[in-house]
Short mmCIF file of C-alpha atoms in Angstrom, two decimals:
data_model
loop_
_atom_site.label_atom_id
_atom_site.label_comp_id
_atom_site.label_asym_id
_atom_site.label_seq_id
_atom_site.Cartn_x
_atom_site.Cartn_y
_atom_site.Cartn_z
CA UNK A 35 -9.05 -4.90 -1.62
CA UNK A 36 -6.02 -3.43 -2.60
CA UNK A 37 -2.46 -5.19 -1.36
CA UNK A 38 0.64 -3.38 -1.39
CA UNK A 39 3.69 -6.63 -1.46
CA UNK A 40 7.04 -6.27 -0.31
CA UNK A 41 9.67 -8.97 0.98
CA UNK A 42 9.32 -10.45 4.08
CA UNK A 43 12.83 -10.14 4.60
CA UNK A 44 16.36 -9.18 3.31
CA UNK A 45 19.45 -10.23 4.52
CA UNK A 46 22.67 -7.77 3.22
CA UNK A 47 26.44 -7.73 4.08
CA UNK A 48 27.89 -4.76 5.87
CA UNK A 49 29.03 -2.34 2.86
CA UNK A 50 27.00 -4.33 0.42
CA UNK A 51 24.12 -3.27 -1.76
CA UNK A 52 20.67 -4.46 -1.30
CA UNK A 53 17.01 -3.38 -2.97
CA UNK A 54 13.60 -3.48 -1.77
CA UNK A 55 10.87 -3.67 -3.64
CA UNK A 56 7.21 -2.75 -3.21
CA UNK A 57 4.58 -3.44 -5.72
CA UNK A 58 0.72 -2.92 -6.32
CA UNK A 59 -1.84 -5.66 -6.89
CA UNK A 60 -3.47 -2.90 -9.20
CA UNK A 61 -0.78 -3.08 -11.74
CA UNK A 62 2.52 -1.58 -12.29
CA UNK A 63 3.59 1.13 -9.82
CA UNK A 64 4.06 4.46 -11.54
CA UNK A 65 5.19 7.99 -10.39
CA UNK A 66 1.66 8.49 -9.86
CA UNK A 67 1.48 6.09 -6.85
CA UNK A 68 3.95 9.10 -5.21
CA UNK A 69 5.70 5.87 -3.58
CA UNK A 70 7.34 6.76 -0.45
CA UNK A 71 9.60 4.88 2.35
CA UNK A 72 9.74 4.91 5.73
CA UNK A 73 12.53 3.18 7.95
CA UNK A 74 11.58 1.98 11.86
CA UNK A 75 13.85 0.59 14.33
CA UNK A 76 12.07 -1.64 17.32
CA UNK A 77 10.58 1.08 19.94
CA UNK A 78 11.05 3.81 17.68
CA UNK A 79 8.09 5.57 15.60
CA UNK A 80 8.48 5.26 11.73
CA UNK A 81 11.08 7.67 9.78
CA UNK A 82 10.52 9.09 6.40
CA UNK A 83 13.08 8.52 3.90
CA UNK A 84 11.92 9.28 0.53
CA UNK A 85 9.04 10.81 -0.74
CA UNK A 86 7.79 11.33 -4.28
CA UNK A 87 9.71 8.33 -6.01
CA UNK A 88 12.88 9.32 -5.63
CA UNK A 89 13.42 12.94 -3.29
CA UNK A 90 15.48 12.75 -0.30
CA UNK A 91 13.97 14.56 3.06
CA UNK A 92 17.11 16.79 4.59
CA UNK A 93 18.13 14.01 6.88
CA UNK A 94 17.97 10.86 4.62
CA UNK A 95 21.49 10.01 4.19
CA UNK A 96 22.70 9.45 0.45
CA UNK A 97 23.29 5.39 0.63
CA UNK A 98 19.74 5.60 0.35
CA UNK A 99 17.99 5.88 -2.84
CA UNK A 100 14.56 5.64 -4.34
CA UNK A 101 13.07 4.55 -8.29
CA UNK A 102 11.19 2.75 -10.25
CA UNK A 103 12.13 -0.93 -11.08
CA UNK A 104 10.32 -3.35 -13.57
CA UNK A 105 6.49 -2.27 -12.41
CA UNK A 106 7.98 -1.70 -8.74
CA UNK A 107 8.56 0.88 -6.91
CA UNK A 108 12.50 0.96 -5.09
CA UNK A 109 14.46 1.58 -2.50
CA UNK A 110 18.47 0.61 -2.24
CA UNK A 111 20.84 0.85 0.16
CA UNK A 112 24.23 1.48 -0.93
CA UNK A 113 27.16 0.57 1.29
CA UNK A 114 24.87 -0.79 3.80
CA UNK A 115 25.79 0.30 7.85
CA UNK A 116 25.30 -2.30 10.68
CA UNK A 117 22.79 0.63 11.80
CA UNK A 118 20.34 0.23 8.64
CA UNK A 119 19.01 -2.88 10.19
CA UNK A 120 15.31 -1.77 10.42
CA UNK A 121 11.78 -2.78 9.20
CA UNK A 122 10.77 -0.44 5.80
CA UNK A 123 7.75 0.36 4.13
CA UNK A 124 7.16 1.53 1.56
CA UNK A 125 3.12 3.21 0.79
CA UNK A 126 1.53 4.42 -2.11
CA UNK A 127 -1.10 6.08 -2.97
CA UNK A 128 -4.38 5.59 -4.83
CA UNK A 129 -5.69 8.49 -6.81
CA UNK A 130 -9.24 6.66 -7.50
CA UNK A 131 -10.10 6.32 -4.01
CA UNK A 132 -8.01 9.28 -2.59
CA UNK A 133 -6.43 6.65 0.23
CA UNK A 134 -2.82 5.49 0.91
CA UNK A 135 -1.90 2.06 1.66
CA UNK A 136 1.27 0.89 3.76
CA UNK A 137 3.16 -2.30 1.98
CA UNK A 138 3.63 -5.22 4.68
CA UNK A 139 7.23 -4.34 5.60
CA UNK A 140 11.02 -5.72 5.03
CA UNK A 141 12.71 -6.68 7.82
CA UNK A 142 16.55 -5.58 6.89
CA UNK A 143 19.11 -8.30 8.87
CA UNK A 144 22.66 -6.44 8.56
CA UNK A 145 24.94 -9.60 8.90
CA UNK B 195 11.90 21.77 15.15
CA UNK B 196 8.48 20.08 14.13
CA UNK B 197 6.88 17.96 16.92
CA UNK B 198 4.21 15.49 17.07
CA UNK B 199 2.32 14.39 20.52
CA UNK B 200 -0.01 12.17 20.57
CA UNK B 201 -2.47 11.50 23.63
CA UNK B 202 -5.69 9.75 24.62
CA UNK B 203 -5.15 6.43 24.26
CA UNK B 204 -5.94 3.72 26.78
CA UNK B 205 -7.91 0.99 27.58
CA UNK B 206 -11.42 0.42 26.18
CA UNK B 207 -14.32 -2.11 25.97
CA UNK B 208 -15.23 -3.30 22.54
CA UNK B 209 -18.22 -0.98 21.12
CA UNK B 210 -16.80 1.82 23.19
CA UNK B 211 -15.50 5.04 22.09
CA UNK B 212 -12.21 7.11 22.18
CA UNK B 213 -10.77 10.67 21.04
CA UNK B 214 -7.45 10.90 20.28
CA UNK B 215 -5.81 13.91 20.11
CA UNK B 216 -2.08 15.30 18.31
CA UNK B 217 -0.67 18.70 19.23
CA UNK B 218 1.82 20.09 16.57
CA UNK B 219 3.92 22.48 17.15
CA UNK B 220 7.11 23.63 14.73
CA UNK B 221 5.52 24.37 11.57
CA UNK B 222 2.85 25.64 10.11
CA UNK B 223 -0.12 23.53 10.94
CA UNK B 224 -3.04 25.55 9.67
CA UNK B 225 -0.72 24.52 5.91
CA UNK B 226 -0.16 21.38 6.31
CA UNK B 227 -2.67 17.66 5.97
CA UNK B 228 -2.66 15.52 8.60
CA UNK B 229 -2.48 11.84 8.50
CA UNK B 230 -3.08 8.98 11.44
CA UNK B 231 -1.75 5.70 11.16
CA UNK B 232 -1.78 3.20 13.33
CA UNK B 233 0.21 -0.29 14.10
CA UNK B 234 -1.08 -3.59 15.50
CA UNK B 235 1.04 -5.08 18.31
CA UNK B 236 4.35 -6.91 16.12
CA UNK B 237 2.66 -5.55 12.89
CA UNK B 238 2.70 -3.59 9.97
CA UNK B 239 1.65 -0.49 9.64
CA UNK B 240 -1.89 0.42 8.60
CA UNK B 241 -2.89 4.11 7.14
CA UNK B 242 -6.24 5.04 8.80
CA UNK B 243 -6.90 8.29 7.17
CA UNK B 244 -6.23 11.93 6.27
CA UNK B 245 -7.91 15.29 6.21
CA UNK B 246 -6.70 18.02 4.25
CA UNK B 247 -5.99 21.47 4.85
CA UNK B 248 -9.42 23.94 5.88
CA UNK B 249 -8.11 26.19 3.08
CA UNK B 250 -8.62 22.82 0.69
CA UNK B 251 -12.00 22.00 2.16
CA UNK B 252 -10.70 20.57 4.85
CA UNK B 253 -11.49 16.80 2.95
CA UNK B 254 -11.16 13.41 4.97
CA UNK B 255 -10.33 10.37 3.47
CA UNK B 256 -10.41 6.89 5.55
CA UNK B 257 -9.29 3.40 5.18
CA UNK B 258 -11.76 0.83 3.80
CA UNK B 259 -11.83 -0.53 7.36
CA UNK B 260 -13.07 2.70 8.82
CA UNK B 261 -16.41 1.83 7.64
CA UNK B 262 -17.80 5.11 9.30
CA UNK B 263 -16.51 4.66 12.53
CA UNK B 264 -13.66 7.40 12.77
CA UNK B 265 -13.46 10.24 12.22
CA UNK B 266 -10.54 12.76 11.72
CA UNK B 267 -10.57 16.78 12.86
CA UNK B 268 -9.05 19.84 12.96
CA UNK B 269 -8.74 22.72 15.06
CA UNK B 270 -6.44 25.30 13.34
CA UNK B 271 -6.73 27.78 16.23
CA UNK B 272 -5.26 25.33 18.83
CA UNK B 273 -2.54 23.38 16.36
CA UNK B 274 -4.06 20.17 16.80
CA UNK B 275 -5.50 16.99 15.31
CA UNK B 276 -8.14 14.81 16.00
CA UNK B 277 -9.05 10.64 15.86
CA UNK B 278 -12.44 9.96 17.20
CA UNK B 279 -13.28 6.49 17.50
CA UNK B 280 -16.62 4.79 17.74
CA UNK B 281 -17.72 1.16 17.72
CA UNK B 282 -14.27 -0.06 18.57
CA UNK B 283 -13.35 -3.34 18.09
CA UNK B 284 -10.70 -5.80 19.62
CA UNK B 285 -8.77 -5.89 16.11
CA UNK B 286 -8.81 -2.16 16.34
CA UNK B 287 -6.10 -2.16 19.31
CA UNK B 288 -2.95 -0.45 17.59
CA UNK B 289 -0.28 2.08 18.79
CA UNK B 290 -1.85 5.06 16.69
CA UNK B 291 0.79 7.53 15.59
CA UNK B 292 -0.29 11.37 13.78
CA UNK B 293 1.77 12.53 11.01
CA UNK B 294 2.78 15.60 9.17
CA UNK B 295 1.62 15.86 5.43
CA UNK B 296 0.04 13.35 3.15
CA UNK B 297 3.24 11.63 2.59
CA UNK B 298 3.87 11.23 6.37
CA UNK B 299 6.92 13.11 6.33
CA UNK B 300 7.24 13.88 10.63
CA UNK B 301 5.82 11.37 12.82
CA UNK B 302 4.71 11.61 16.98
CA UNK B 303 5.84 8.83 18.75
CA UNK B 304 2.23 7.54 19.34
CA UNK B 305 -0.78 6.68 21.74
CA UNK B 306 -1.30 2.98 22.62
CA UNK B 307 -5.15 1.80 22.61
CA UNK B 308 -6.16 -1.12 23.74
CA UNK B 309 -10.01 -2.68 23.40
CA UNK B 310 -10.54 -5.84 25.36
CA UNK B 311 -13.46 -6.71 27.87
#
């Protein structure tokens, strides 16, 4: 069974810079995994951020970035708002079985 | 403005069945795959499946945990989506939320189900 890891949780100053992570227990992630992120706030339903890697949707703002890190896939936060303080996931997808899987989620503490 | 509603959730007894259902409105739905994901009570969230546009076959793919017991629809003519579940299970309870695209890029705010005797 495939097992998409991210951390637990991240703790990041206001105006600071933090990065999430999100790999695959199939091997390194590549552009091919078409990583994207999501951001949800308690009550709320889940937010796209970034799709593809690295593209923005209209209404992602630009302290938020997406890549590829060391087998990973990314997302950082740059200048970190007190508002930012979310769960993320990150999901990728799997071309050999045509499915997506969610990573477990990173609780974001703003502090 | 794209919108998502989900509906047709509720309570259920384990081995029972449910139909959800997701009306879009605000794009162009007959264009577009459709995804359902769904999120246990205080946890992550889990993709369930996707079908594909009727003009690409109309192709569903489900999570390994689906084991044949959803199954994902279309109806182009009315702009909506559709989850039916069978065999439910207790670990199946979930807020259930319908998305826009493969990538999940517009979400509904979701239908809670609940299976419990």
């Amino acid at each position: 069974q495939t097992v998409v890891t991210q951390e637990p949780s991240l703790t990041v100053s206001p105006g600071g810079t933090v990065t999430l992570t999100c790999a695959s227990s199939t091997g390194p992630v590549t552009s091919g995994y078409y990583p994207n992120w999501f951001q949800q706030k308690p009550g709320q339903a889940p937010r796209a951020l970034i799709y593809d890697t690295d593209n923005k949707h209209s209404w992602t703002p630009v302290r938020f970035s997406g890549s590829l890190l060391g087998g990973k896939a990314a997302l950082t936060l740059s200048g970190v708002l007190p508002e930012d303080e979310a769960d993320y996931y990150c999901l990728l997808y799997y071309a050999d079985t045509r499915t997506r899987v969610f990573g477990g989620g990173t609780e974001l503490t703003v502090l | 403005e794209v919108q998502l509603v989900e509906s047709g959730g509720g309570l259920v007894k384990p081995g029972g069945s449910l139909k959800l259902s997701c009306a879009a409105s605000g794009f162009a739905f007959s264009d577009a795959w459709m995804t359902w994901v769904r999120q246990a009570p205080g946890k992550g969230l889990e993709w369930v499946g996707r079908i594909k546009t009727t003009r690409d076959g109309g192709t569903t793919d489900y999570a390994a945990f689906v084991k044949g017991r959803f199954s994902i629809s279309r109806d182009d003519s009315k702009n909506m989506l559709y989850l039916q579940m069978n065999s439910l299970k207790t670990e199946d309870t979930a807020v259930y939320f319908c998305g826009e695209g493969g990538g999940l890029n517009h979400w509904g705010h979701g239908t809670l189900v609940s299976v419990s005797s």
